[in-house]
Amino acid sequence: MRISDILRVKGEQVITVTPETSTERLLAVLAEHGIGAAVVSRDGAVVDGIVSERDVVRALAARGAAVLTEPVSSIATAKVRTVTPEAQLEDVERLMTERRFRHVPVVVDGALRGVVSIGDVVKNRIGELETERSTLAGYITGERV
Ligand code: AMP
């Protein structure tokens, strides 16, 4: 399965914040949308970084509540791993597992086209396992599924 198949179902919407956005505002954005990370972008298209709840927790533990009024650029990851819609889901799964992150922005010609999260990956995997399970059950019982 390709990443484009996942985006076709979930859509291309990506929540972005500008680098100047305060960490406090970022937390409100994450809570409002029920997400764990936002792409940092000056124009909503170019990926300037990524910032997740994990970055906030780490910065709070290291520097305390002062972080809340700092811009997200001070806690975000600048070197972002991205994929194209043609990437295979299995490769993105491997990337997330090896690099230990749960979000991968999808980019085409330098512009954001979506984001894949670990939740999308797990949802897809469960669907595949369920299909496989019912096919195998059909073989065993001789019932058509
Ligand atoms: P996450 O597991 O996505 O909450 O992120 C864990 C850490 O990896 C945080 O420091 C993020 O800023 C960073 N991170 C998340 N996604 C990516 C990505 N696609 N490329 C590089 N770093 C990332």
JSON list of C-alpha atoms and ligand atoms in Angstrom, two decimals:
[
{"chain": "A", "resi": 1, "resn": "MET", "atom": "CA", "xyz": [0.00, 0.00, 0.00]},
{"chain": "A", "resi": 2, "resn": "ARG", "atom": "CA", "xyz": [1.17, 3.50, -0.84]},
{"chain": "A", "resi": 3, "resn": "ILE", "atom": "CA", "xyz": [0.95, 6.63, 1.31]},
{"chain": "A", "resi": 4, "resn": "SER", "atom": "CA", "xyz": [-1.33, 8.19, -1.34]},
{"chain": "A", "resi": 5, "resn": "ASP", "atom": "CA", "xyz": [-3.91, 5.45, -0.56]},
{"chain": "A", "resi": 6, "resn": "ILE", "atom": "CA", "xyz": [-3.94, 6.52, 3.08]},
{"chain": "A", "resi": 7, "resn": "LEU", "atom": "CA", "xyz": [-4.21, 10.22, 2.22]},
{"chain": "A", "resi": 8, "resn": "ARG", "atom": "CA", "xyz": [-7.12, 9.49, -0.12]},
{"chain": "A", "resi": 9, "resn": "VAL", "atom": "CA", "xyz": [-9.08, 8.20, 2.89]},
{"chain": "A", "resi": 10, "resn": "LYS", "atom": "CA", "xyz": [-7.92, 10.59, 5.61]},
{"chain": "A", "resi": 11, "resn": "GLY", "atom": "CA", "xyz": [-7.45, 13.72, 3.48]},
{"chain": "A", "resi": 12, "resn": "GLU", "atom": "CA", "xyz": [-4.57, 16.10, 2.99]},
{"chain": "A", "resi": 13, "resn": "GLN", "atom": "CA", "xyz": [-5.23, 18.49, 5.85]},
{"chain": "A", "resi": 14, "resn": "VAL", "atom": "CA", "xyz": [-2.15, 19.31, 7.91]},
{"chain": "A", "resi": 15, "resn": "ILE", "atom": "CA", "xyz": [-2.20, 21.46, 11.02]},
{"chain": "A", "resi": 16, "resn": "THR", "atom": "CA", "xyz": [0.70, 23.90, 10.88]},
{"chain": "A", "resi": 17, "resn": "VAL", "atom": "CA", "xyz": [2.04, 26.59, 13.20]},
{"chain": "A", "resi": 18, "resn": "THR", "atom": "CA", "xyz": [4.43, 29.42, 12.33]},
{"chain": "A", "resi": 19, "resn": "PRO", "atom": "CA", "xyz": [7.90, 29.38, 13.95]},
{"chain": "A", "resi": 20, "resn": "GLU", "atom": "CA", "xyz": [6.92, 32.42, 16.07]},
{"chain": "A", "resi": 21, "resn": "THR", "atom": "CA", "xyz": [3.91, 30.69, 17.63]},
{"chain": "A", "resi": 22, "resn": "SER", "atom": "CA", "xyz": [4.32, 30.38, 21.40]},
{"chain": "A", "resi": 23, "resn": "THR", "atom": "CA", "xyz": [4.56, 26.94, 22.97]},
{"chain": "A", "resi": 24, "resn": "GLU", "atom": "CA", "xyz": [1.45, 27.77, 25.00]},
{"chain": "A", "resi": 25, "resn": "ARG", "atom": "CA", "xyz": [-0.50, 28.45, 21.79]},
{"chain": "A", "resi": 26, "resn": "LEU", "atom": "CA", "xyz": [0.89, 25.25, 20.26]},
{"chain": "A", "resi": 27, "resn": "LEU", "atom": "CA", "xyz": [-0.54, 23.26, 23.16]},
{"chain": "A", "resi": 28, "resn": "ALA", "atom": "CA", "xyz": [-3.95, 24.85, 22.54]},
{"chain": "A", "resi": 29, "resn": "VAL", "atom": "CA", "xyz": [-3.72, 23.92, 18.84]},
{"chain": "A", "resi": 30, "resn": "LEU", "atom": "CA", "xyz": [-2.76, 20.31, 19.62]},
{"chain": "A", "resi": 31, "resn": "ALA", "atom": "CA", "xyz": [-5.61, 20.01, 22.13]},
{"chain": "A", "resi": 32, "resn": "GLU", "atom": "CA", "xyz": [-8.15, 21.67, 19.84]},
{"chain": "A", "resi": 33, "resn": "HIS", "atom": "CA", "xyz": [-7.41, 19.28, 16.98]},
{"chain": "A", "resi": 34, "resn": "GLY", "atom": "CA", "xyz": [-6.75, 16.19, 19.09]},
{"chain": "A", "resi": 35, "resn": "ILE", "atom": "CA", "xyz": [-3.29, 15.69, 17.55]},
{"chain": "A", "resi": 36, "resn": "GLY", "atom": "CA", "xyz": [0.19, 15.05, 18.90]},
{"chain": "A", "resi": 37, "resn": "ALA", "atom": "CA", "xyz": [2.32, 17.13, 16.56]},
{"chain": "A", "resi": 38, "resn": "ALA", "atom": "CA", "xyz": [2.18, 20.12, 14.24]},
{"chain": "A", "resi": 39, "resn": "VAL", "atom": "CA", "xyz": [4.32, 20.95, 11.25]},
{"chain": "A", "resi": 40, "resn": "VAL", "atom": "CA", "xyz": [6.20, 24.23, 11.65]},
{"chain": "A", "resi": 41, "resn": "SER", "atom": "CA", "xyz": [5.78, 26.29, 8.50]},
{"chain": "A", "resi": 42, "resn": "ARG", "atom": "CA", "xyz": [6.08, 29.98, 7.66]},
{"chain": "A", "resi": 43, "resn": "ASP", "atom": "CA", "xyz": [3.60, 29.77, 4.79]},
{"chain": "A", "resi": 44, "resn": "GLY", "atom": "CA", "xyz": [1.59, 26.59, 5.42]},
{"chain": "A", "resi": 45, "resn": "ALA", "atom": "CA", "xyz": [3.36, 24.81, 2.56]},
{"chain": "A", "resi": 46, "resn": "VAL", "atom": "CA", "xyz": [7.12, 24.64, 3.17]},
{"chain": "A", "resi": 47, "resn": "VAL", "atom": "CA", "xyz": [8.21, 22.39, 6.05]},
{"chain": "A", "resi": 48, "resn": "ASP", "atom": "CA", "xyz": [10.44, 24.41, 8.39]},
{"chain": "A", "resi": 49, "resn": "GLY", "atom": "CA", "xyz": [10.25, 21.90, 11.23]},
{"chain": "A", "resi": 50, "resn": "ILE", "atom": "CA", "xyz": [8.03, 19.63, 13.27]},
{"chain": "A", "resi": 51, "resn": "VAL", "atom": "CA", "xyz": [7.06, 19.98, 16.91]},
{"chain": "A", "resi": 52, "resn": "SER", "atom": "CA", "xyz": [5.36, 17.30, 18.97]},
{"chain": "A", "resi": 53, "resn": "GLU", "atom": "CA", "xyz": [4.02, 16.98, 22.50]},
{"chain": "A", "resi": 54, "resn": "ARG", "atom": "CA", "xyz": [7.24, 15.10, 23.27]},
{"chain": "A", "resi": 55, "resn": "ASP", "atom": "CA", "xyz": [9.30, 18.22, 22.47]},
{"chain": "A", "resi": 56, "resn": "VAL", "atom": "CA", "xyz": [7.13, 20.23, 24.86]},
{"chain": "A", "resi": 57, "resn": "VAL", "atom": "CA", "xyz": [7.51, 17.67, 27.66]},
{"chain": "A", "resi": 58, "resn": "ARG", "atom": "CA", "xyz": [11.28, 17.52, 27.17]},
{"chain": "A", "resi": 59, "resn": "ALA", "atom": "CA", "xyz": [11.66, 21.31, 27.17]},
{"chain": "A", "resi": 60, "resn": "LEU", "atom": "CA", "xyz": [9.42, 21.69, 30.23]},
{"chain": "A", "resi": 61, "resn": "ALA", "atom": "CA", "xyz": [11.49, 19.12, 32.11]},
{"chain": "A", "resi": 62, "resn": "ALA", "atom": "CA", "xyz": [14.75, 20.82, 31.12]},
{"chain": "A", "resi": 63, "resn": "ARG", "atom": "CA", "xyz": [13.86, 24.52, 31.36]},
{"chain": "A", "resi": 64, "resn": "GLY", "atom": "CA", "xyz": [10.58, 24.80, 33.25]},
{"chain": "A", "resi": 65, "resn": "ALA", "atom": "CA", "xyz": [7.43, 26.82, 32.58]},
{"chain": "A", "resi": 66, "resn": "ALA", "atom": "CA", "xyz": [9.34, 29.67, 30.87]},
{"chain": "A", "resi": 67, "resn": "VAL", "atom": "CA", "xyz": [9.20, 27.46, 27.76]},
{"chain": "A", "resi": 68, "resn": "LEU", "atom": "CA", "xyz": [5.48, 28.23, 27.43]},
{"chain": "A", "resi": 69, "resn": "THR", "atom": "CA", "xyz": [6.13, 31.79, 26.30]},
{"chain": "A", "resi": 70, "resn": "GLU", "atom": "CA", "xyz": [9.02, 30.84, 24.00]},
{"chain": "A", "resi": 71, "resn": "PRO", "atom": "CA", "xyz": [8.45, 30.42, 20.25]},
{"chain": "A", "resi": 72, "resn": "VAL", "atom": "CA", "xyz": [8.01, 26.84, 19.06]},
{"chain": "A", "resi": 73, "resn": "SER", "atom": "CA", "xyz": [11.13, 27.27, 16.91]},
{"chain": "A", "resi": 74, "resn": "SER", "atom": "CA", "xyz": [13.14, 26.95, 20.15]},
{"chain": "A", "resi": 75, "resn": "ILE", "atom": "CA", "xyz": [11.86, 23.41, 20.80]},
{"chain": "A", "resi": 76, "resn": "ALA", "atom": "CA", "xyz": [11.00, 22.08, 17.32]},
{"chain": "A", "resi": 77, "resn": "THR", "atom": "CA", "xyz": [13.02, 19.59, 15.28]},
{"chain": "A", "resi": 78, "resn": "ALA", "atom": "CA", "xyz": [14.41, 21.42, 12.24]},
{"chain": "A", "resi": 79, "resn": "LYS", "atom": "CA", "xyz": [15.66, 18.42, 10.28]},
{"chain": "A", "resi": 80, "resn": "VAL", "atom": "CA", "xyz": [12.41, 16.72, 9.29]},
{"chain": "A", "resi": 81, "resn": "ARG", "atom": "CA", "xyz": [12.12, 13.35, 7.58]},
{"chain": "A", "resi": 82, "resn": "THR", "atom": "CA", "xyz": [9.43, 13.55, 4.93]},
{"chain": "A", "resi": 83, "resn": "VAL", "atom": "CA", "xyz": [8.06, 11.13, 2.33]},
{"chain": "A", "resi": 84, "resn": "THR", "atom": "CA", "xyz": [6.29, 11.43, -1.01]},
{"chain": "A", "resi": 85, "resn": "PRO", "atom": "CA", "xyz": [2.80, 10.00, -1.71]},
{"chain": "A", "resi": 86, "resn": "GLU", "atom": "CA", "xyz": [4.49, 7.23, -3.73]},
{"chain": "A", "resi": 87, "resn": "ALA", "atom": "CA", "xyz": [6.28, 5.87, -0.63]},
{"chain": "A", "resi": 88, "resn": "GLN", "atom": "CA", "xyz": [5.25, 2.42, 0.55]},
{"chain": "A", "resi": 89, "resn": "LEU", "atom": "CA", "xyz": [3.49, 2.24, 3.92]},
{"chain": "A", "resi": 90, "resn": "GLU", "atom": "CA", "xyz": [5.89, -0.50, 5.10]},
{"chain": "A", "resi": 91, "resn": "ASP", "atom": "CA", "xyz": [8.87, 1.83, 4.51]},
{"chain": "A", "resi": 92, "resn": "VAL", "atom": "CA", "xyz": [7.21, 4.58, 6.56]},
{"chain": "A", "resi": 93, "resn": "GLU", "atom": "CA", "xyz": [6.49, 2.06, 9.33]},
{"chain": "A", "resi": 94, "resn": "ARG", "atom": "CA", "xyz": [10.16, 1.11, 9.36]},
{"chain": "A", "resi": 95, "resn": "LEU", "atom": "CA", "xyz": [11.20, 4.78, 9.39]},
{"chain": "A", "resi": 96, "resn": "MET", "atom": "CA", "xyz": [8.95, 5.51, 12.38]},
{"chain": "A", "resi": 97, "resn": "THR", "atom": "CA", "xyz": [10.20, 2.47, 14.27]},
{"chain": "A", "resi": 98, "resn": "GLU", "atom": "CA", "xyz": [13.90, 3.05, 13.61]},
{"chain": "A", "resi": 99, "resn": "ARG", "atom": "CA", "xyz": [13.87, 6.82, 14.19]},
{"chain": "A", "resi": 100, "resn": "ARG", "atom": "CA", "xyz": [11.35, 6.66, 17.03]},
{"chain": "A", "resi": 101, "resn": "PHE", "atom": "CA", "xyz": [8.94, 9.28, 15.77]},
{"chain": "A", "resi": 102, "resn": "ARG", "atom": "CA", "xyz": [5.22, 9.01, 15.22]},
{"chain": "A", "resi": 103, "resn": "HIS", "atom": "CA", "xyz": [4.62, 11.58, 12.49]},
{"chain": "A", "resi": 104, "resn": "VAL", "atom": "CA", "xyz": [5.87, 11.89, 8.93]},
{"chain": "A", "resi": 105, "resn": "PRO", "atom": "CA", "xyz": [4.87, 14.82, 6.70]},
{"chain": "A", "resi": 106, "resn": "VAL", "atom": "CA", "xyz": [4.10, 14.05, 3.06]},
{"chain": "A", "resi": 107, "resn": "VAL", "atom": "CA", "xyz": [5.67, 16.49, 0.63]},
{"chain": "A", "resi": 108, "resn": "VAL", "atom": "CA", "xyz": [5.39, 17.00, -3.14]},
{"chain": "A", "resi": 109, "resn": "ASP", "atom": "CA", "xyz": [7.67, 19.49, -4.94]},
{"chain": "A", "resi": 110, "resn": "GLY", "atom": "CA", "xyz": [8.57, 21.15, -1.65]},
{"chain": "A", "resi": 111, "resn": "ALA", "atom": "CA", "xyz": [4.95, 21.64, -0.55]},
{"chain": "A", "resi": 112, "resn": "LEU", "atom": "CA", "xyz": [3.05, 19.88, 2.24]},
{"chain": "A", "resi": 113, "resn": "ARG", "atom": "CA", "xyz": [0.46, 17.40, 1.03]},
{"chain": "A", "resi": 114, "resn": "GLY", "atom": "CA", "xyz": [-0.48, 15.54, 4.19]},
{"chain": "A", "resi": 115, "resn": "VAL", "atom": "CA", "xyz": [0.83, 13.87, 7.28]},
{"chain": "A", "resi": 116, "resn": "VAL", "atom": "CA", "xyz": [0.89, 10.22, 8.30]},
{"chain": "A", "resi": 117, "resn": "SER", "atom": "CA", "xyz": [0.79, 9.39, 11.99]},
{"chain": "A", "resi": 118, "resn": "ILE", "atom": "CA", "xyz": [1.44, 6.17, 13.85]},
{"chain": "A", "resi": 119, "resn": "GLY", "atom": "CA", "xyz": [-2.34, 6.05, 14.41]},
{"chain": "A", "resi": 120, "resn": "ASP", "atom": "CA", "xyz": [-2.92, 5.88, 10.65]},
{"chain": "A", "resi": 121, "resn": "VAL", "atom": "CA", "xyz": [-0.33, 3.10, 10.37]},
{"chain": "A", "resi": 122, "resn": "VAL", "atom": "CA", "xyz": [-1.87, 1.05, 13.18]},
{"chain": "A", "resi": 123, "resn": "LYS", "atom": "CA", "xyz": [-5.41, 1.54, 11.85]},
{"chain": "A", "resi": 124, "resn": "ASN", "atom": "CA", "xyz": [-4.31, 0.29, 8.46]},
{"chain": "A", "resi": 125, "resn": "ARG", "atom": "CA", "xyz": [-2.43, -2.67, 9.92]},
{"chain": "A", "resi": 126, "resn": "ILE", "atom": "CA", "xyz": [-5.48, -3.75, 11.96]},
{"chain": "A", "resi": 127, "resn": "GLY", "atom": "CA", "xyz": [-7.63, -3.58, 8.80]},
{"chain": "A", "resi": 128, "resn": "GLU", "atom": "CA", "xyz": [-5.14, -5.79, 6.92]},
{"chain": "A", "resi": 129, "resn": "LEU", "atom": "CA", "xyz": [-4.97, -8.33, 9.76]},
{"chain": "A", "resi": 130, "resn": "GLU", "atom": "CA", "xyz": [-8.76, -8.47, 9.98]},
{"chain": "A", "resi": 131, "resn": "THR", "atom": "CA", "xyz": [-9.06, -9.16, 6.23]},
{"chain": "A", "resi": 132, "resn": "GLU", "atom": "CA", "xyz": [-6.36, -11.83, 6.45]},
{"chain": "A", "resi": 133, "resn": "ARG", "atom": "CA", "xyz": [-8.02, -13.42, 9.48]},
{"chain": "A", "resi": 134, "resn": "SER", "atom": "CA", "xyz": [-11.43, -13.68, 7.86]},
{"chain": "A", "resi": 135, "resn": "THR", "atom": "CA", "xyz": [-9.93, -15.06, 4.62]},
{"chain": "A", "resi": 136, "resn": "LEU", "atom": "CA", "xyz": [-8.05, -17.76, 6.55]},
{"chain": "A", "resi": 137, "resn": "ALA", "atom": "CA", "xyz": [-11.17, -18.54, 8.63]},
{"chain": "A", "resi": 138, "resn": "GLY", "atom": "CA", "xyz": [-13.06, -18.94, 5.35]},
{"chain": "A", "resi": 139, "resn": "TYR", "atom": "CA", "xyz": [-10.51, -21.46, 4.08]},
{"chain": "A", "resi": 140, "resn": "ILE", "atom": "CA", "xyz": [-10.63, -23.45, 7.32]},
{"chain": "A", "resi": 141, "resn": "THR", "atom": "CA", "xyz": [-14.39, -23.57, 7.70]},
{"chain": "A", "resi": 142, "resn": "GLY", "atom": "CA", "xyz": [-15.06, -23.79, 3.99]},
{"chain": "A", "resi": 143, "resn": "GLU", "atom": "CA", "xyz": [-17.40, -20.83, 4.24]},
{"chain": "A", "resi": 144, "resn": "ARG", "atom": "CA", "xyz": [-17.19, -18.02, 1.77]},
{"chain": "A", "resi": 145, "resn": "VAL", "atom": "CA", "xyz": [-16.22, -14.74, 3.44]},
{"chain": "B", "resi": 1, "resn": "AMP", "atom": "P1", "xyz": [6.76, 12.10, 17.87]},
{"chain": "B", "resi": 1, "resn": "AMP", "atom": "O1", "xyz": [7.04, 10.67, 18.22]},
{"chain": "B", "resi": 1, "resn": "AMP", "atom": "O2", "xyz": [6.30, 12.26, 16.46]},
{"chain": "B", "resi": 1, "resn": "AMP", "atom": "O3", "xyz": [5.92, 12.79, 18.88]},
{"chain": "B", "resi": 1, "resn": "AMP", "atom": "O4", "xyz": [8.18, 12.85, 17.87]},
{"chain": "B", "resi": 1, "resn": "AMP", "atom": "C1", "xyz": [9.31, 12.45, 18.63]},
{"chain": "B", "resi": 1, "resn": "AMP", "atom": "C2", "xyz": [10.48, 13.39, 18.30]},
{"chain": "B", "resi": 1, "resn": "AMP", "atom": "O5", "xyz": [10.82, 13.27, 16.91]},
{"chain": "B", "resi": 1, "resn": "AMP", "atom": "C3", "xyz": [10.22, 14.87, 18.52]},
{"chain": "B", "resi": 1, "resn": "AMP", "atom": "O6", "xyz": [11.44, 15.47, 18.91]},
{"chain": "B", "resi": 1, "resn": "AMP", "atom": "C4", "xyz": [9.79, 15.38, 17.17]},
{"chain": "B", "resi": 1, "resn": "AMP", "atom": "O7", "xyz": [10.07, 16.76, 16.96]},
{"chain": "B", "resi": 1, "resn": "AMP", "atom": "C5", "xyz": [10.62, 14.53, 16.24]},
{"chain": "B", "resi": 1, "resn": "AMP", "atom": "N1", "xyz": [9.94, 14.19, 14.99]},
{"chain": "B", "resi": 1, "resn": "AMP", "atom": "C6", "xyz": [8.64, 13.85, 14.81]},
{"chain": "B", "resi": 1, "resn": "AMP", "atom": "N2", "xyz": [8.38, 13.59, 13.53]},
{"chain": "B", "resi": 1, "resn": "AMP", "atom": "C7", "xyz": [9.55, 13.76, 12.87]},
{"chain": "B", "resi": 1, "resn": "AMP", "atom": "C8", "xyz": [9.95, 13.65, 11.50]},
{"chain": "B", "resi": 1, "resn": "AMP", "atom": "N3", "xyz": [9.10, 13.26, 10.55]},
{"chain": "B", "resi": 1, "resn": "AMP", "atom": "N4", "xyz": [11.25, 13.93, 11.19]},
{"chain": "B", "resi": 1, "resn": "AMP", "atom": "C9", "xyz": [12.12, 14.30, 12.14]},
{"chain": "B", "resi": 1, "resn": "AMP", "atom": "N5", "xyz": [11.83, 14.42, 13.43]},
{"chain": "B", "resi": 1, "resn": "AMP", "atom": "C10", "xyz": [10.55, 14.15, 13.81]}
]
